[in-house]
């Protein structure tokens, strides 16, 4: 006997499970189909909790502590004995964090009376859903609403086929058994910089190959320049304009052949991470007659409210247009459910933050100076360094700056760009300001606590009009 659900969500990542919980809160009878197995056991939470945001941040935090203990304590007058690394313990801690969170999500679903259907879901014609459990009989469900939230998978490139041994993707790079002496990374994007930093801090010599001729082209130019400089100083070797032409695995080594500045070169590594982007994952998700339109890039086509071409079917997260970010997926999941319920919810795509969780972190929201100019704004901008901030000096966290981009005609804030301590949190001040359509003056008139990193936000807003206090400003208003 097949069960009756108001809503079936296919995919239990951050987009899918948050949608399921919000729907249950609103009184819907909800099932969430999730097929993922982690160490042979069904696991909730999607890419984000299992092999993405959470394990990578656990590694980033542990490896930062390792590096800081070795190199940053002496300045504070603290002498340590020999600092040693127990990689297995570090990895086990990461796995425990993942287990805690994935288990927590499963508990949340249970607590909200959401049925976790463990297996594979497929959308059929007429909004029906086929559910094939890991064990047991196939079922056909006929819910009123469906949310597709099947996420994404890494992009593969033929020149570097992933074997999860010597050549790995981001998942393999979360669990190396020992610290590779020589680590190659293809792609200087978010994953390359984060996981490259993890293994560099743990002792690898890291070389990152980036095919494009510029570093982080989507970021504000001032930010990418400063950030590149900082990472380079830390010892992360980023080769811009380096195109990998071939790789050859010999036992436990891989030879990378690449071209840079017109020259053909080779380099040998113990491990190679391929992280050149992710693509929407819709394999086996849609029957041919399900009626769902896809874009040329294989994304599910949706409108601004995540409605697909089939009434009552929504699609969210990495499966649809926009940045592949957990927080974007979460808010889309909640928006889709609110829409189903008749509420006028809308994700503000202009205020979705981007963060790179290195140390220091880089984070931004809104328009870059370059994009604002391209869009025809009469741009004014100002930035302020952490180097002269009292709290940053006290903490020894002086690299980086906060920059604001604004409209000179209206004083409206257009974007905020941060490299520096706690950038991932500081950038939320810009996000809230943009959400409330703040002017630069609004920020200038606020009283920021002293001594805090956030005072740099205040000074950066003041510097837009040449009014920063702790710098000699040439242009004054
Ligand atoms: P997913 O999290 O991919 O979840 C989809 C789920 O659907 C999967 O568990 C899959 O098993 C399941 N599924 C697929 N098809 C079916 C089917 N037919 N039947 C049943 N189940 C199915 N984002 C951030 O915002 N911050 C970060 O710090 C960050 N770090 C990252 C680090 C790494 C290494 C990686 C790889 C990604 C990171 N991301 C980060 C991106 C983030 O993980 C994704 O944007 C987010 O997980 C997308 O959520 P989603 O719900 O759309 O899909
Ligand atoms: P990415 O799009 O961030 O970066 C990929 C990089 O690889 C780009 O710079 C691209 O120019 C380069 N590249 C592409 N093909 C190449 C080739 N053949 N040779 C050399 N370089 C090549 O992708 P990613 O780092 O794989 O991350 C995937 C997604 O996961 C991102 O879109 C991101 O949104 C998400 N993610 C987010 C976070 C975070 O929010 N902190 C962390 C990790 C991942």
JSON list of N, CA and C and ligand atoms in Angstrom, two decimals, residues 57 157 186-192 194 209-212 242 244 275-278 324-325 355-357, ligand 2:
[
{"chain": "A", "resi": 57, "resn": "UNK", "atom": "N", "xyz": [35.31, 22.57, 6.49]},
{"chain": "A", "resi": 57, "resn": "UNK", "atom": "CA", "xyz": [35.57, 23.57, 7.53]},
{"chain": "A", "resi": 57, "resn": "UNK", "atom": "C", "xyz": [36.20, 22.95, 8.76]},
{"chain": "A", "resi": 157, "resn": "UNK", "atom": "N", "xyz": [37.34, 16.26, -15.81]},
{"chain": "A", "resi": 157, "resn": "UNK", "atom": "CA", "xyz": [38.01, 16.67, -17.07]},
{"chain": "A", "resi": 157, "resn": "UNK", "atom": "C", "xyz": [38.80, 15.47, -17.59]},
{"chain": "A", "resi": 186, "resn": "UNK", "atom": "N", "xyz": [44.15, 21.22, -9.46]},
{"chain": "A", "resi": 186, "resn": "UNK", "atom": "CA", "xyz": [43.71, 21.84, -10.72]},
{"chain": "A", "resi": 186, "resn": "UNK", "atom": "C", "xyz": [42.46, 22.68, -10.41]},
{"chain": "A", "resi": 187, "resn": "UNK", "atom": "N", "xyz": [42.59, 24.00, -10.59]},
{"chain": "A", "resi": 187, "resn": "UNK", "atom": "CA", "xyz": [41.47, 24.92, -10.35]},
{"chain": "A", "resi": 187, "resn": "UNK", "atom": "C", "xyz": [41.72, 25.77, -9.12]},
{"chain": "A", "resi": 188, "resn": "UNK", "atom": "N", "xyz": [41.93, 27.09, -9.33]},
{"chain": "A", "resi": 188, "resn": "UNK", "atom": "CA", "xyz": [42.12, 28.01, -8.20]},
{"chain": "A", "resi": 188, "resn": "UNK", "atom": "C", "xyz": [40.79, 28.66, -7.85]},
{"chain": "A", "resi": 189, "resn": "UNK", "atom": "N", "xyz": [39.76, 27.81, -7.69]},
{"chain": "A", "resi": 189, "resn": "UNK", "atom": "CA", "xyz": [38.45, 28.31, -7.25]},
{"chain": "A", "resi": 189, "resn": "UNK", "atom": "C", "xyz": [38.34, 28.12, -5.75]},
{"chain": "A", "resi": 190, "resn": "UNK", "atom": "N", "xyz": [37.09, 28.09, -5.27]},
{"chain": "A", "resi": 190, "resn": "UNK", "atom": "CA", "xyz": [36.87, 28.04, -3.83]},
{"chain": "A", "resi": 190, "resn": "UNK", "atom": "C", "xyz": [37.45, 26.77, -3.23]},
{"chain": "A", "resi": 191, "resn": "UNK", "atom": "N", "xyz": [37.18, 25.63, -3.85]},
{"chain": "A", "resi": 191, "resn": "UNK", "atom": "CA", "xyz": [37.64, 24.35, -3.29]},
{"chain": "A", "resi": 191, "resn": "UNK", "atom": "C", "xyz": [39.17, 24.27, -3.35]},
{"chain": "A", "resi": 192, "resn": "UNK", "atom": "N", "xyz": [39.74, 24.66, -4.48]},
{"chain": "A", "resi": 192, "resn": "UNK", "atom": "CA", "xyz": [41.19, 24.61, -4.63]},
{"chain": "A", "resi": 192, "resn": "UNK", "atom": "C", "xyz": [41.90, 25.43, -3.56]},
{"chain": "A", "resi": 194, "resn": "UNK", "atom": "N", "xyz": [40.58, 26.48, -0.60]},
{"chain": "A", "resi": 194, "resn": "UNK", "atom": "CA", "xyz": [40.32, 26.00, 0.77]},
{"chain": "A", "resi": 194, "resn": "UNK", "atom": "C", "xyz": [41.09, 24.70, 1.05]},
{"chain": "A", "resi": 209, "resn": "UNK", "atom": "N", "xyz": [47.04, 24.92, -10.24]},
{"chain": "A", "resi": 209, "resn": "UNK", "atom": "CA", "xyz": [47.03, 25.28, -11.66]},
{"chain": "A", "resi": 209, "resn": "UNK", "atom": "C", "xyz": [45.69, 25.94, -11.99]},
{"chain": "A", "resi": 210, "resn": "UNK", "atom": "N", "xyz": [45.73, 27.15, -12.49]},
{"chain": "A", "resi": 210, "resn": "UNK", "atom": "CA", "xyz": [44.50, 27.84, -12.88]},
{"chain": "A", "resi": 210, "resn": "UNK", "atom": "C", "xyz": [44.58, 28.17, -14.37]},
{"chain": "A", "resi": 211, "resn": "UNK", "atom": "N", "xyz": [43.60, 27.68, -15.12]},
{"chain": "A", "resi": 211, "resn": "UNK", "atom": "CA", "xyz": [43.63, 27.84, -16.57]},
{"chain": "A", "resi": 211, "resn": "UNK", "atom": "C", "xyz": [43.41, 29.30, -17.00]},
{"chain": "A", "resi": 212, "resn": "UNK", "atom": "N", "xyz": [42.57, 30.02, -16.25]},
{"chain": "A", "resi": 212, "resn": "UNK", "atom": "CA", "xyz": [42.28, 31.41, -16.65]},
{"chain": "A", "resi": 212, "resn": "UNK", "atom": "C", "xyz": [43.50, 32.31, -16.44]},
{"chain": "A", "resi": 242, "resn": "UNK", "atom": "N", "xyz": [47.81, 28.56, -16.34]},
{"chain": "A", "resi": 242, "resn": "UNK", "atom": "CA", "xyz": [48.48, 27.25, -16.49]},
{"chain": "A", "resi": 242, "resn": "UNK", "atom": "C", "xyz": [47.44, 26.21, -16.91]},
{"chain": "A", "resi": 244, "resn": "UNK", "atom": "N", "xyz": [46.42, 22.52, -17.91]},
{"chain": "A", "resi": 244, "resn": "UNK", "atom": "CA", "xyz": [46.86, 21.13, -17.81]},
{"chain": "A", "resi": 244, "resn": "UNK", "atom": "C", "xyz": [46.47, 20.42, -19.10]},
{"chain": "A", "resi": 275, "resn": "UNK", "atom": "N", "xyz": [39.48, 20.14, -9.01]},
{"chain": "A", "resi": 275, "resn": "UNK", "atom": "CA", "xyz": [38.33, 20.92, -8.51]},
{"chain": "A", "resi": 275, "resn": "UNK", "atom": "C", "xyz": [38.11, 22.08, -9.47]},
{"chain": "A", "resi": 276, "resn": "UNK", "atom": "N", "xyz": [37.48, 21.76, -10.58]},
{"chain": "A", "resi": 276, "resn": "UNK", "atom": "CA", "xyz": [37.28, 22.73, -11.66]},
{"chain": "A", "resi": 276, "resn": "UNK", "atom": "C", "xyz": [35.81, 23.12, -11.79]},
{"chain": "A", "resi": 277, "resn": "UNK", "atom": "N", "xyz": [35.05, 22.96, -10.72]},
{"chain": "A", "resi": 277, "resn": "UNK", "atom": "CA", "xyz": [33.65, 23.34, -10.73]},
{"chain": "A", "resi": 277, "resn": "UNK", "atom": "C", "xyz": [32.75, 22.15, -10.45]},
{"chain": "A", "resi": 278, "resn": "UNK", "atom": "N", "xyz": [31.47, 22.43, -10.29]},
{"chain": "A", "resi": 278, "resn": "UNK", "atom": "CA", "xyz": [30.47, 21.37, -10.06]},
{"chain": "A", "resi": 278, "resn": "UNK", "atom": "C", "xyz": [29.36, 21.53, -11.07]},
{"chain": "A", "resi": 324, "resn": "UNK", "atom": "N", "xyz": [26.29, 27.96, -6.52]},
{"chain": "A", "resi": 324, "resn": "UNK", "atom": "CA", "xyz": [26.13, 26.66, -5.85]},
{"chain": "A", "resi": 324, "resn": "UNK", "atom": "C", "xyz": [26.58, 26.82, -4.41]},
{"chain": "A", "resi": 325, "resn": "UNK", "atom": "N", "xyz": [25.67, 27.30, -3.57]},
{"chain": "A", "resi": 325, "resn": "UNK", "atom": "CA", "xyz": [25.98, 27.57, -2.17]},
{"chain": "A", "resi": 325, "resn": "UNK", "atom": "C", "xyz": [24.89, 27.01, -1.28]},
{"chain": "A", "resi": 355, "resn": "UNK", "atom": "N", "xyz": [31.90, 33.38, 0.41]},
{"chain": "A", "resi": 355, "resn": "UNK", "atom": "CA", "xyz": [33.00, 33.32, 1.39]},
{"chain": "A", "resi": 355, "resn": "UNK", "atom": "C", "xyz": [34.02, 32.29, 0.95]},
{"chain": "A", "resi": 356, "resn": "UNK", "atom": "N", "xyz": [35.28, 32.60, 1.14]},
{"chain": "A", "resi": 356, "resn": "UNK", "atom": "CA", "xyz": [36.34, 31.60, 1.01]},
{"chain": "A", "resi": 356, "resn": "UNK", "atom": "C", "xyz": [36.97, 31.48, 2.40]},
{"chain": "A", "resi": 357, "resn": "UNK", "atom": "N", "xyz": [36.87, 30.27, 2.96]},
{"chain": "A", "resi": 357, "resn": "UNK", "atom": "CA", "xyz": [37.19, 30.09, 4.38]},
{"chain": "A", "resi": 357, "resn": "UNK", "atom": "C", "xyz": [38.66, 29.77, 4.62]},
{"chain": "B", "resi": 2, "resn": "LIG", "atom": "P1", "xyz": [34.92, 27.01, -8.83]},
{"chain": "B", "resi": 2, "resn": "LIG", "atom": "O1", "xyz": [34.00, 27.32, -9.93]},
{"chain": "B", "resi": 2, "resn": "LIG", "atom": "O2", "xyz": [34.90, 27.83, -7.60]},
{"chain": "B", "resi": 2, "resn": "LIG", "atom": "O3", "xyz": [36.43, 27.08, -9.36]},
{"chain": "B", "resi": 2, "resn": "LIG", "atom": "C1", "xyz": [36.91, 26.29, -10.39]},
{"chain": "B", "resi": 2, "resn": "LIG", "atom": "C2", "xyz": [38.18, 26.91, -10.91]},
{"chain": "B", "resi": 2, "resn": "LIG", "atom": "O4", "xyz": [38.77, 25.99, -11.80]},
{"chain": "B", "resi": 2, "resn": "LIG", "atom": "C3", "xyz": [37.94, 28.19, -11.69]},
{"chain": "B", "resi": 2, "resn": "LIG", "atom": "O5", "xyz": [38.83, 29.18, -11.27]},
{"chain": "B", "resi": 2, "resn": "LIG", "atom": "C4", "xyz": [38.18, 27.77, -13.14]},
{"chain": "B", "resi": 2, "resn": "LIG", "atom": "O6", "xyz": [38.66, 28.81, -13.94]},
{"chain": "B", "resi": 2, "resn": "LIG", "atom": "C5", "xyz": [39.20, 26.69, -12.95]},
{"chain": "B", "resi": 2, "resn": "LIG", "atom": "N1", "xyz": [39.25, 25.71, -14.03]},
{"chain": "B", "resi": 2, "resn": "LIG", "atom": "C6", "xyz": [38.22, 25.20, -14.74]},
{"chain": "B", "resi": 2, "resn": "LIG", "atom": "N2", "xyz": [38.67, 24.28, -15.63]},
{"chain": "B", "resi": 2, "resn": "LIG", "atom": "C7", "xyz": [40.01, 24.23, -15.46]},
{"chain": "B", "resi": 2, "resn": "LIG", "atom": "C8", "xyz": [41.03, 23.46, -16.07]},
{"chain": "B", "resi": 2, "resn": "LIG", "atom": "N3", "xyz": [40.77, 22.57, -17.02]},
{"chain": "B", "resi": 2, "resn": "LIG", "atom": "N4", "xyz": [42.31, 23.65, -15.65]},
{"chain": "B", "resi": 2, "resn": "LIG", "atom": "C9", "xyz": [42.60, 24.55, -14.67]},
{"chain": "B", "resi": 2, "resn": "LIG", "atom": "N5", "xyz": [41.66, 25.30, -14.07]},
{"chain": "B", "resi": 2, "resn": "LIG", "atom": "C10", "xyz": [40.38, 25.13, -14.45]},
{"chain": "B", "resi": 2, "resn": "LIG", "atom": "O7", "xyz": [34.69, 25.45, -8.53]},
{"chain": "B", "resi": 2, "resn": "LIG", "atom": "P2", "xyz": [35.13, 24.55, -7.32]},
{"chain": "B", "resi": 2, "resn": "LIG", "atom": "O8", "xyz": [36.26, 25.16, -6.56]},
{"chain": "B", "resi": 2, "resn": "LIG", "atom": "O9", "xyz": [35.27, 23.19, -7.88]},
{"chain": "B", "resi": 2, "resn": "LIG", "atom": "O10", "xyz": [33.85, 24.60, -6.39]},
{"chain": "B", "resi": 2, "resn": "LIG", "atom": "C11", "xyz": [32.59, 24.12, -6.88]},
{"chain": "B", "resi": 2, "resn": "LIG", "atom": "C12", "xyz": [31.47, 24.85, -6.23]},
{"chain": "B", "resi": 2, "resn": "LIG", "atom": "O11", "xyz": [31.35, 24.50, -4.88]},
{"chain": "B", "resi": 2, "resn": "LIG", "atom": "C13", "xyz": [31.63, 26.33, -6.31]},
{"chain": "B", "resi": 2, "resn": "LIG", "atom": "O12", "xyz": [30.75, 26.82, -7.29]},
{"chain": "B", "resi": 2, "resn": "LIG", "atom": "C14", "xyz": [31.27, 26.86, -4.98]},
{"chain": "B", "resi": 2, "resn": "LIG", "atom": "O13", "xyz": [30.12, 27.64, -5.06]},
{"chain": "B", "resi": 2, "resn": "LIG", "atom": "C15", "xyz": [30.99, 25.63, -4.12]},
{"chain": "B", "resi": 2, "resn": "LIG", "atom": "N6", "xyz": [31.84, 25.73, -2.94]},
{"chain": "B", "resi": 2, "resn": "LIG", "atom": "C16", "xyz": [31.66, 26.78, -2.10]},
{"chain": "B", "resi": 2, "resn": "LIG", "atom": "C17", "xyz": [32.48, 26.95, -1.01]},
{"chain": "B", "resi": 2, "resn": "LIG", "atom": "C18", "xyz": [32.27, 28.11, -0.11]},
{"chain": "B", "resi": 2, "resn": "LIG", "atom": "O14", "xyz": [31.23, 28.73, -0.18]},
{"chain": "B", "resi": 2, "resn": "LIG", "atom": "N7", "xyz": [33.23, 28.46, 0.72]},
{"chain": "B", "resi": 2, "resn": "LIG", "atom": "C19", "xyz": [33.51, 26.05, -0.78]},
{"chain": "B", "resi": 2, "resn": "LIG", "atom": "C20", "xyz": [33.68, 25.00, -1.67]},
{"chain": "B", "resi": 2, "resn": "LIG", "atom": "C21", "xyz": [32.84, 24.86, -2.75]}
]
